[in-house]
CSV table of C-alpha atoms in Angstrom, one decimal:
chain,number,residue,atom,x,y,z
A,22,UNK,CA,-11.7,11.7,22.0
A,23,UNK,CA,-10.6,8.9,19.8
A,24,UNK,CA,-6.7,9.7,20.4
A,25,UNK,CA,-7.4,9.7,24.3
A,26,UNK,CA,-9.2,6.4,23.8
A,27,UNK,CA,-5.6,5.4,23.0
A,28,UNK,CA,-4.7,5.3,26.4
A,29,UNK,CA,-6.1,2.8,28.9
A,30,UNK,CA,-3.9,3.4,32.0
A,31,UNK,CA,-0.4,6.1,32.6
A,32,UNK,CA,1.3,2.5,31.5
A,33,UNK,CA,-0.4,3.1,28.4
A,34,UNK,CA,0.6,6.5,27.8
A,35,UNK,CA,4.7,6.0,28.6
A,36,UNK,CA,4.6,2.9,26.0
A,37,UNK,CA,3.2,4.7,23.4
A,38,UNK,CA,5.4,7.5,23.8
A,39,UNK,CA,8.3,5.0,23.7
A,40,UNK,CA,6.6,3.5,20.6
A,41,UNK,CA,6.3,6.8,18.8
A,42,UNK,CA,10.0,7.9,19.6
A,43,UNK,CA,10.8,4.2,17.7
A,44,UNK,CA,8.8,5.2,14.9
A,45,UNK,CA,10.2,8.6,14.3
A,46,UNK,CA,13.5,8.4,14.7
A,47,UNK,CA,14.6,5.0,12.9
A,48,UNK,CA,12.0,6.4,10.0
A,49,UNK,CA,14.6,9.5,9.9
A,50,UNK,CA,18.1,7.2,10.2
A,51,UNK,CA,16.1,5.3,7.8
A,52,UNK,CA,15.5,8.0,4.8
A,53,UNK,CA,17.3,10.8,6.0
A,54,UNK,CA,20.9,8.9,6.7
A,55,UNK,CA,21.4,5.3,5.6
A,56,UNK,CA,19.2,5.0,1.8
A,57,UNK,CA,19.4,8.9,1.2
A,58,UNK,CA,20.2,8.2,-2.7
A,59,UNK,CA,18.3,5.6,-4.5
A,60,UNK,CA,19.7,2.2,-4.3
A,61,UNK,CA,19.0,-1.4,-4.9
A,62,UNK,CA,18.5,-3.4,-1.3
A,63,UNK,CA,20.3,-6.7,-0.9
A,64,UNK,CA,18.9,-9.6,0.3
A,65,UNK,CA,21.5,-9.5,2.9
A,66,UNK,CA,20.5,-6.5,4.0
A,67,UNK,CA,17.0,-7.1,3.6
A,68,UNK,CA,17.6,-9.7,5.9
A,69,UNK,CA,19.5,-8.1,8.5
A,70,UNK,CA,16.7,-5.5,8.3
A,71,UNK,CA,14.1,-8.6,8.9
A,72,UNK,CA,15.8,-9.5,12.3
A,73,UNK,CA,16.1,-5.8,13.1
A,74,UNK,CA,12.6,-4.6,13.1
A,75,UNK,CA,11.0,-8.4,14.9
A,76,UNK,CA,13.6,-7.5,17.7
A,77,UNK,CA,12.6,-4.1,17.7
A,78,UNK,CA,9.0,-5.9,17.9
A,79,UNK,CA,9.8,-8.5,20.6
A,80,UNK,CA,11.6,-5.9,22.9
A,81,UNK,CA,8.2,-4.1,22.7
A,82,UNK,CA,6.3,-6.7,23.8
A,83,UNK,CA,8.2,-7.8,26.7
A,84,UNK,CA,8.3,-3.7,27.6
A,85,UNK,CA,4.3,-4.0,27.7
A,86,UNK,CA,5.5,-7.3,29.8
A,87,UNK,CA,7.1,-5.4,32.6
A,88,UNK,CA,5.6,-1.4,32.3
A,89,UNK,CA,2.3,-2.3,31.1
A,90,UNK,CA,-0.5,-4.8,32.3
A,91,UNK,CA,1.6,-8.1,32.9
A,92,UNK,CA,2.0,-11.4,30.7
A,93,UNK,CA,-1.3,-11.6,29.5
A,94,UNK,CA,-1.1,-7.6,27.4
A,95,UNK,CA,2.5,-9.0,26.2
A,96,UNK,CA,1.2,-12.2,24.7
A,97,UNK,CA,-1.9,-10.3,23.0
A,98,UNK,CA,0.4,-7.4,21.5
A,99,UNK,CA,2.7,-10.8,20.2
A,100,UNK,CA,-0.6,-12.6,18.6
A,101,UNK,CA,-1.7,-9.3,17.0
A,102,UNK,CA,1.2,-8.7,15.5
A,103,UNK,CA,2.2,-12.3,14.6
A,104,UNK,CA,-1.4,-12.0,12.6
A,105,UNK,CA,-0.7,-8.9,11.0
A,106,UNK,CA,3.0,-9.9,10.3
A,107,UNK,CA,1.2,-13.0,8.4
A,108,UNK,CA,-1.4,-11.6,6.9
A,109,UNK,CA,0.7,-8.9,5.2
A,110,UNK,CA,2.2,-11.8,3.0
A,111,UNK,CA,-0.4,-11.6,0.4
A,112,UNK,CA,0.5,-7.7,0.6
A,113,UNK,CA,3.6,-8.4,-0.3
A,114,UNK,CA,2.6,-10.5,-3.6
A,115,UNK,CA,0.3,-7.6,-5.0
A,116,UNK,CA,2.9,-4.6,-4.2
A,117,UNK,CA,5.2,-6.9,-6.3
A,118,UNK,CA,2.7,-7.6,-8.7
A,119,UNK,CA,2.1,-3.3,-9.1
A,120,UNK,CA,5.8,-2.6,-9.4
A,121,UNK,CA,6.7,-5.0,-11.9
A,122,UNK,CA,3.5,-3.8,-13.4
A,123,UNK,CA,4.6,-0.3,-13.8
A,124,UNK,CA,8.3,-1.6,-14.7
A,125,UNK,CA,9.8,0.5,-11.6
A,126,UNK,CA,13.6,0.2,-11.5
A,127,UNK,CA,15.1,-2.0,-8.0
A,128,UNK,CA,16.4,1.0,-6.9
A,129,UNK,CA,13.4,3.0,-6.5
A,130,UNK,CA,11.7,-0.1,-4.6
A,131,UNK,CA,12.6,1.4,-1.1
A,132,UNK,CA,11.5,4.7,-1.3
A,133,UNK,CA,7.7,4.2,-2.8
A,134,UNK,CA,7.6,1.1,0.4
A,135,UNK,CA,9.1,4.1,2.7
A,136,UNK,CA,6.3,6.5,1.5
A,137,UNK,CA,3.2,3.3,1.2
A,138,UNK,CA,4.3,2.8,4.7
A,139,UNK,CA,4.0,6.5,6.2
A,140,UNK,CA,0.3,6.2,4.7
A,141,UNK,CA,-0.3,3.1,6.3
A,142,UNK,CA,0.4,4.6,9.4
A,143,UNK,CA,-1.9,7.3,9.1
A,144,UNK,CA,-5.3,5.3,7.6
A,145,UNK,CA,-3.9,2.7,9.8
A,146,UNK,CA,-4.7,4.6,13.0
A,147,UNK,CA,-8.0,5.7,11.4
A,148,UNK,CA,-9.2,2.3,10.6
A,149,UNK,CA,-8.3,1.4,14.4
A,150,UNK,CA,-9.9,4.1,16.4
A,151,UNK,CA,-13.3,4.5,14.1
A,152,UNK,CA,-13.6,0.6,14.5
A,153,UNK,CA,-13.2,1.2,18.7
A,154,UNK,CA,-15.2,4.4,18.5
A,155,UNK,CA,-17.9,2.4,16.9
A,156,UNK,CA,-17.7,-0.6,19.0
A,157,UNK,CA,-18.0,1.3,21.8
A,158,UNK,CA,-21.0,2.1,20.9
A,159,UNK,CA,-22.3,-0.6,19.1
A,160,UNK,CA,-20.9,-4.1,20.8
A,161,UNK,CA,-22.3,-6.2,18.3
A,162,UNK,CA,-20.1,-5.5,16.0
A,163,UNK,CA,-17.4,-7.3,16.6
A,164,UNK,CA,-20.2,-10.3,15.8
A,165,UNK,CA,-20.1,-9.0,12.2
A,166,UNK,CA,-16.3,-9.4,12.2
A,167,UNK,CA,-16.0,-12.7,13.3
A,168,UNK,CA,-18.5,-13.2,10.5
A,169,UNK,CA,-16.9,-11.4,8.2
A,170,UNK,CA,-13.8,-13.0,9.0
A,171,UNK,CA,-14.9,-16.5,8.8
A,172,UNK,CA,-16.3,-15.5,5.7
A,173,UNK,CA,-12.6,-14.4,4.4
A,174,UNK,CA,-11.0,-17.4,5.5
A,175,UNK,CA,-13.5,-19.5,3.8
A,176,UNK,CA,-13.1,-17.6,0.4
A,177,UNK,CA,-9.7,-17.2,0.5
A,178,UNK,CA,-8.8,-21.5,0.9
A,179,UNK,CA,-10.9,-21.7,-2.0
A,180,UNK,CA,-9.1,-18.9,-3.9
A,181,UNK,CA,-6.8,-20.0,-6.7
A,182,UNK,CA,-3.6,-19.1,-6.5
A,183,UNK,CA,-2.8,-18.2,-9.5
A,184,UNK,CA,-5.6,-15.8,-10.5
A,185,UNK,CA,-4.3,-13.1,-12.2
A,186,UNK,CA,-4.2,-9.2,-10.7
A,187,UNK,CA,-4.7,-6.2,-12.8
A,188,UNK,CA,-3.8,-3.0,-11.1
A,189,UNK,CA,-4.9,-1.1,-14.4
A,190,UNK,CA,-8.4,-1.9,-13.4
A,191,UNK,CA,-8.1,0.2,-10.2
A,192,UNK,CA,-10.7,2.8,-9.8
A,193,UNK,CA,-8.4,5.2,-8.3
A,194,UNK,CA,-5.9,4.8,-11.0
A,195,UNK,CA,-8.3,5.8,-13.5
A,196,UNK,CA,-9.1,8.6,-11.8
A,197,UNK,CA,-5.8,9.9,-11.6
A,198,UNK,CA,-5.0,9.2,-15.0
A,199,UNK,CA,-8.4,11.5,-16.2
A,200,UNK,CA,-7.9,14.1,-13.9
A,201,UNK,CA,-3.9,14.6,-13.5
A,202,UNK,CA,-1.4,15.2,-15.7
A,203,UNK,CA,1.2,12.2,-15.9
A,204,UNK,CA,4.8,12.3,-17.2
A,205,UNK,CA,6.3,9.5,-19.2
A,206,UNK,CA,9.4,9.9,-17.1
A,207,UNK,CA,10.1,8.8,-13.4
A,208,UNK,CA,12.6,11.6,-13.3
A,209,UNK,CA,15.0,10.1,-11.0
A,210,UNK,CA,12.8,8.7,-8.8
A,211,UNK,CA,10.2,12.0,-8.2
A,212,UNK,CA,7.0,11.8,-7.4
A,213,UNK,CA,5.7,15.3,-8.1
A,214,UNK,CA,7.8,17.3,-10.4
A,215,UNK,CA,7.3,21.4,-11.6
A,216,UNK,CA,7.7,22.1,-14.9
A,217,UNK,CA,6.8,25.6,-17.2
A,218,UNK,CA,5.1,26.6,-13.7
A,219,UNK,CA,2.7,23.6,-13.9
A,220,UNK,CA,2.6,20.6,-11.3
A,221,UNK,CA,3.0,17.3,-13.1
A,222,UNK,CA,3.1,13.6,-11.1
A,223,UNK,CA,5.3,10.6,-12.2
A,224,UNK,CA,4.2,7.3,-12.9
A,225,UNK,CA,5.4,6.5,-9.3
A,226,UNK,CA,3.1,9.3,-7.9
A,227,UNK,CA,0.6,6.0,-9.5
A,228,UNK,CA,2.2,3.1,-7.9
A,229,UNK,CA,2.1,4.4,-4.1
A,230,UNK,CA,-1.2,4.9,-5.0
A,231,UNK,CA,-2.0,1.7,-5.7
A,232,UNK,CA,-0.2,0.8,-3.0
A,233,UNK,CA,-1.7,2.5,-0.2
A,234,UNK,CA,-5.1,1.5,-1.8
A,235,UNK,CA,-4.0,-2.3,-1.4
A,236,UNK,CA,-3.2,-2.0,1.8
A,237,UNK,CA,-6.4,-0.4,2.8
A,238,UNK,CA,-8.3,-3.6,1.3
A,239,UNK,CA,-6.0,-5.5,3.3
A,240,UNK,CA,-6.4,-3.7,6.3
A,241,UNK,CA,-9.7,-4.9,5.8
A,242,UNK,CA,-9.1,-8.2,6.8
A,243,UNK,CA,-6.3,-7.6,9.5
A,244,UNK,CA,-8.0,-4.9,11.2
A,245,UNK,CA,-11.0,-6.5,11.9
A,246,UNK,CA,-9.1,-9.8,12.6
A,247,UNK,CA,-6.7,-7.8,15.6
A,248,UNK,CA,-10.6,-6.6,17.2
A,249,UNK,CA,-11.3,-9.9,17.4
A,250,UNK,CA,-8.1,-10.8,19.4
A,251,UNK,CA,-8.2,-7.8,21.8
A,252,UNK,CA,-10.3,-4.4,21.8
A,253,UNK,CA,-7.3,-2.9,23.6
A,254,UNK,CA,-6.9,0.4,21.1
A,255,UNK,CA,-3.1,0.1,22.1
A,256,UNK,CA,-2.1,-2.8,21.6
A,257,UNK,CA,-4.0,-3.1,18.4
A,258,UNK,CA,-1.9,0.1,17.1
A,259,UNK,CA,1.2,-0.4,18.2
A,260,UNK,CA,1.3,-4.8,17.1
A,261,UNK,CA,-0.3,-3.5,13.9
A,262,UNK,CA,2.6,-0.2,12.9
A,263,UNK,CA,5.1,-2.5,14.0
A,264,UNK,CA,4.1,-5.4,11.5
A,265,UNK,CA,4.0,-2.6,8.6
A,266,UNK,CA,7.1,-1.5,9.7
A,267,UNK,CA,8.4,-4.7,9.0
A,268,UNK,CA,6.7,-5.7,6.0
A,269,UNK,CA,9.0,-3.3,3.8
A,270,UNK,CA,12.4,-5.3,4.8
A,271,UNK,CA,10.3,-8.8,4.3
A,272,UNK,CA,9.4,-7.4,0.7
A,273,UNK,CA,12.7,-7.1,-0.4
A,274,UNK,CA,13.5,-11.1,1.6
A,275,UNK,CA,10.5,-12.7,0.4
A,276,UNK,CA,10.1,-11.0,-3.3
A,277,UNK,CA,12.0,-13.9,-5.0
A,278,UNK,CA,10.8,-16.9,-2.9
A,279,UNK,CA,7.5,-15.7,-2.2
A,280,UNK,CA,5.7,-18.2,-4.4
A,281,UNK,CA,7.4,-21.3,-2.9
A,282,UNK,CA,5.2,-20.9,0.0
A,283,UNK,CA,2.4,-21.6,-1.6
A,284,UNK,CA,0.5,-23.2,1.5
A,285,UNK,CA,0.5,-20.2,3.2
A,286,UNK,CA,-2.6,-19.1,1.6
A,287,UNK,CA,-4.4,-21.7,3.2
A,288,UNK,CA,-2.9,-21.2,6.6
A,289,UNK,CA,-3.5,-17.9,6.2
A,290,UNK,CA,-7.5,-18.8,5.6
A,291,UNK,CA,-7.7,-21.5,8.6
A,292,UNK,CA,-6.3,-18.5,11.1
A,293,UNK,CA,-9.1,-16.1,9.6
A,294,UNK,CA,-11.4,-18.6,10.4
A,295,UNK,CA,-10.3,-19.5,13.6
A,296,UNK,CA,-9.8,-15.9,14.8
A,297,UNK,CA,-13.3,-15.0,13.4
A,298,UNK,CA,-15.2,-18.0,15.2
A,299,UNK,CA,-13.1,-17.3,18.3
A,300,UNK,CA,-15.2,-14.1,18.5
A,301,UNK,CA,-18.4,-15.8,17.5
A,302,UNK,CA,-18.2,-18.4,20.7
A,303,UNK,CA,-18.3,-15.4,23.0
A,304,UNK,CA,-22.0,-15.4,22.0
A,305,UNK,CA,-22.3,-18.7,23.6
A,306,UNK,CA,-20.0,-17.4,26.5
A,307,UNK,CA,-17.2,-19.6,25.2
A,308,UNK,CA,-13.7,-17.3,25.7
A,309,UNK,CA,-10.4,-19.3,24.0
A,310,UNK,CA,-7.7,-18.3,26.2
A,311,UNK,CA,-5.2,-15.6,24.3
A,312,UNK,CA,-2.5,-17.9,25.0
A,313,UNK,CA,-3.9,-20.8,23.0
A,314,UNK,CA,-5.2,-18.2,20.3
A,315,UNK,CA,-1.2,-17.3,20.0
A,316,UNK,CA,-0.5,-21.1,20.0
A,317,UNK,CA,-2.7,-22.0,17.4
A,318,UNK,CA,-1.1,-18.8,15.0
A,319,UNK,CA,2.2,-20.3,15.8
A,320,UNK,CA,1.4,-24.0,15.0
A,321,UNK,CA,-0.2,-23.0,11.6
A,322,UNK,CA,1.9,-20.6,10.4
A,323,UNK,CA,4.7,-22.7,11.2
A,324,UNK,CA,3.5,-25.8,9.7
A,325,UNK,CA,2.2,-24.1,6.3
A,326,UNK,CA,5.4,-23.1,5.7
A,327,UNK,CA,7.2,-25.9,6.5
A,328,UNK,CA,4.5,-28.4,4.9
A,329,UNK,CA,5.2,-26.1,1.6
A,330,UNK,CA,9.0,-26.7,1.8
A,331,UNK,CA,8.8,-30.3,2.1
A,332,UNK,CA,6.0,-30.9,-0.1
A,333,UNK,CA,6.1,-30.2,-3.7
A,334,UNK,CA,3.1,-28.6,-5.4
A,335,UNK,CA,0.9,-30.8,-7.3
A,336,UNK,CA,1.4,-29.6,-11.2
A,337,UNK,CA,3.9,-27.7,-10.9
A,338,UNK,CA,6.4,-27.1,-13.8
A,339,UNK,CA,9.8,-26.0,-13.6
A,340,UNK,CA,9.5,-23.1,-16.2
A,341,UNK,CA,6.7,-21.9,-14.5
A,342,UNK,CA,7.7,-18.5,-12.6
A,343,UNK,CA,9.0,-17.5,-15.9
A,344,UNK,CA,5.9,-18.1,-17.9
A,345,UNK,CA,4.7,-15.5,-14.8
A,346,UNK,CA,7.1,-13.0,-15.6
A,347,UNK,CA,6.6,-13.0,-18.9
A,348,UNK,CA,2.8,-12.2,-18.6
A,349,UNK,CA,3.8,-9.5,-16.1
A,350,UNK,CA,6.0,-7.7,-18.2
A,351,UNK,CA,3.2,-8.3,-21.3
A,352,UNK,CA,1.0,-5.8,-19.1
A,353,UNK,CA,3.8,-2.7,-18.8
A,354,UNK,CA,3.4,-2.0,-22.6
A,355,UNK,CA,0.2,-1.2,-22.2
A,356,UNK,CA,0.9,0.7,-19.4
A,357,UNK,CA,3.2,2.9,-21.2
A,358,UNK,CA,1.1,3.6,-23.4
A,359,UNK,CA,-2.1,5.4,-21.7
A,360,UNK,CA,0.5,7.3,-19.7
């Protein structure tokens, strides 16, 4: 019932068909023909795969544009997945954070993303279709979202950005560590290895379960946040995959810059909040237009980035990001060591 939910109109139906052709068969060229052996991506062609996957994105949109239910579906599949897209940013800090964690080589970066992302599609779809399932039934819901959000936006401005991570404290890491047996070894970039007819994991078996555990916490946030734009089951899927599927080529573009941005956070908050008391005016019967809603995404976004280029941040030293790395790479010995 929830997978014919999906499907608001025959439109529907062709579109996510299209969609899921997308998916599968540049997930195939992707692994299966152009990064069959491990390999370290370029920020060229991190880049190139950056444009690749927001065209791929943009095309969809105007698709739902002419197949689907006009100009107003197309602009709320782009403010969806502009949201996601931007809210995947801090994703990309704490997947970082786990790798270097773990000291994975570069060249095993793509594949554990390839496999993170594959997951992501899967709880992905769960998250989305419980939440319509439920607020189906129970309309008030999406009330405790926008609260919720506004709630998230409000803690996260007043975050510091420099509090530390540590992905050794995960739960589920210390349950896989007690119950599993773990090799030392990566062994060439395996994840589950056979050896004197017992099954052993790899420390990266640990990392992409870190990673699809992060991005469950984050869905948290942008799940809720894509209700509050639009209960359309469709267009909340396919804005939200197509945002994952992008956020593996912006890893590899943004790992090395990332922390210049460092207003982004704080756009980032101000669109939680917005989105979340968007929702909460419908109480009073006040409805923001989804054209302004994608207006106001735009504007922020924009300007936190910009405003973070031009403006330099206050105490900041010069030998700072290696001061970072160095307490990053104090935390893989320790690692190593419980493995």
């Amino acid at each position: 019932m929830l997978l014919i939910s999906l499907f608001n109109s025959s439109h529907d139906s062709i579109l996510f068909g299209l969609f899921a052709v997308i998916i599968v068969v540049f997930l195939v060229i992707d692994l299966g023909v152009l990064n069959k052996s491990a390999h370290k991506i370029s920020t060229k062609s991190a880049l190139y795969q950056s444009i690749f996957w927001v065209a791929i994105s943009i095309g969809f949109g105007y698709l739902i544009y002419w197949y689907g239910d006009g100009a107003d579906a197309s602009i709320t599949f782009f403010t969806a997945y502009l949201t996601e897209y931007a809210l995947s940013v801090d994703n990309i800090f704490v997947i970082l954070l786990i790798l270097r964690y773990f000291s994975v080589k570069d060249e095993y970066y793509h594949s554990i993303l390839f496999w993170g992302i594959l997951g992501a599609l899967v709880f992905r779809a769960i998250f989305i279709f419980v939440g319509a399932y439920l607020i189906s039934q129970f309309y008030w819901i999406l009330y405790i979202f926008g609260v919720f959000l506004v709630y998230s936006g409000i803690k996260i401005f007043f975050e510091d950005g420099e509090e530390e991570i540590d992905p050794g404290k995960n739960p589920l890491l210390k349950l896989a560590r007690k119950y599993l047996k773990i090799t030392k070894s990566d062994y060439g970039g395996r994840f589950i290895i056979w050896r004197n007819k017992k099954l052993l994991f790899t420390p990266l078996f640990l990392v992409i379960i870190l990673i699809e555990t992060t991005d469950l916490i984050f869905a948290v946030d942008s799940i809720p946040a894509a209700f509050a734009i639009t209960q359309n089951e469709f267009l909340i899927y396919t804005s939200n995959i197509f945002a994952i599927l992008g956020l593996r080529a912006k890893f590899f573009l943004l790992a090395g810059i990332i922390d210049k941005f460092y207003l982004l956070q704080k756009g980032l908050s101000f669109i939680l909040i917005f989105i979340g008391a968007k929702m909460l005016l419908e109480i009073i019967h006040v409805d923001i237009p989804i054209n302004i809603s994608f207006l106001v995404i735009i504007v922020v976004l924009g300007g936190s980035i910009v405003m973070s280029l031009i403006i330099p941040e206050k105490g900041k030293k010069e030998d700072a990001p290696e001061e970072k790395n160095v307490d990053v790479d104090k935390q893989v010995s320790p690692e190593k060591e419980l493995l």
